[in-house]
Short mmCIF file of C-alpha atoms in Angstrom, two decimals:
data_model
loop_
_atom_site.label_atom_id
_atom_site.label_comp_id
_atom_site.label_asym_id
_atom_site.label_seq_id
_atom_site.Cartn_x
_atom_site.Cartn_y
_atom_site.Cartn_z
CA MET A 205 -9.86 9.32 1.73
CA SER A 206 -11.56 7.98 4.74
CA THR A 207 -10.31 9.03 8.29
CA LEU A 208 -9.21 5.35 8.98
CA VAL A 209 -7.02 5.54 5.61
CA ASN A 210 -5.60 8.77 6.39
CA ASP A 211 -4.63 7.46 10.09
CA LEU A 212 -3.07 4.67 8.78
CA LYS A 213 -1.37 6.65 6.31
CA GLU A 214 0.01 9.08 8.96
CA LYS A 215 1.72 6.09 10.63
CA TRP A 216 2.70 4.55 7.94
CA GLU A 217 4.83 7.84 6.94
CA ALA A 218 6.28 8.23 10.47
CA LEU A 219 7.42 4.46 10.54
CA LYS A 220 9.05 5.15 7.41
CA ALA A 221 10.58 8.35 8.22
CA GLU A 222 11.92 6.65 11.65
CA ASN A 223 13.21 3.49 9.74
CA PRO A 224 13.85 4.21 6.12
CA HIS A 225 15.27 0.64 5.50
CA LEU A 226 12.36 -1.13 6.70
CA ARG A 227 10.31 -3.67 4.37
CA ILE A 228 6.88 -2.92 3.94
CA ARG A 229 6.07 -6.48 4.74
CA ASN A 230 7.62 -5.85 8.36
CA ALA A 231 6.06 -2.28 8.52
CA ALA A 232 2.80 -4.09 7.85
CA ALA A 233 3.17 -6.57 10.57
CA GLU A 234 4.30 -3.92 13.36
CA LEU A 235 1.30 -1.77 12.32
CA GLY A 236 -1.27 -5.07 12.66
CA VAL A 237 -2.24 -4.17 8.92
CA SER A 238 -1.81 -6.02 5.04
CA GLU A 239 0.79 -5.15 2.95
CA ALA A 240 -2.13 -3.84 0.57
CA GLU A 241 -3.56 -1.83 2.85
CA LEU A 242 -0.55 0.03 3.41
CA LEU A 243 -0.08 0.48 -0.59
CA ALA A 244 -3.67 1.74 -0.92
CA THR A 245 -2.59 4.45 1.07
CA SER A 246 -0.81 5.57 -1.60
CA VAL A 247 -3.11 5.15 -4.71
CA GLY A 248 -2.76 7.75 -7.17
CA GLU A 249 0.80 8.89 -5.53
CA GLY A 250 3.11 6.04 -7.48
CA VAL A 251 0.78 3.43 -6.75
CA THR A 252 -1.77 1.89 -9.50
CA VAL A 253 -4.85 -0.06 -8.95
CA LEU A 254 -4.63 -2.81 -11.55
CA LYS A 255 -7.96 -3.28 -13.06
CA PRO A 256 -9.17 -7.06 -12.55
CA GLU A 257 -8.97 -7.86 -16.52
CA PHE A 258 -6.86 -10.82 -16.33
CA GLN A 259 -8.29 -13.03 -18.94
CA ASN A 260 -8.15 -10.44 -21.78
CA ILE A 261 -4.85 -9.84 -20.61
CA LEU A 262 -3.85 -13.24 -20.76
CA ALA A 263 -5.70 -14.21 -23.65
CA GLU A 264 -3.39 -11.27 -25.44
CA ALA A 265 -0.44 -12.63 -24.62
#
């Protein structure tokens, strides 16, 4: 993980500890990043990256 991602992860974790009921969109706004950037700090820890296979998935439906 890059230094920028680690820094964001630390800030996000600290903000969650201070405000446990804070919504991710509000946290993202406060930190000046997108919700997706905050989610990306936890890939592999309960967050899964989706594969862009939408046409195949929709064809199966």
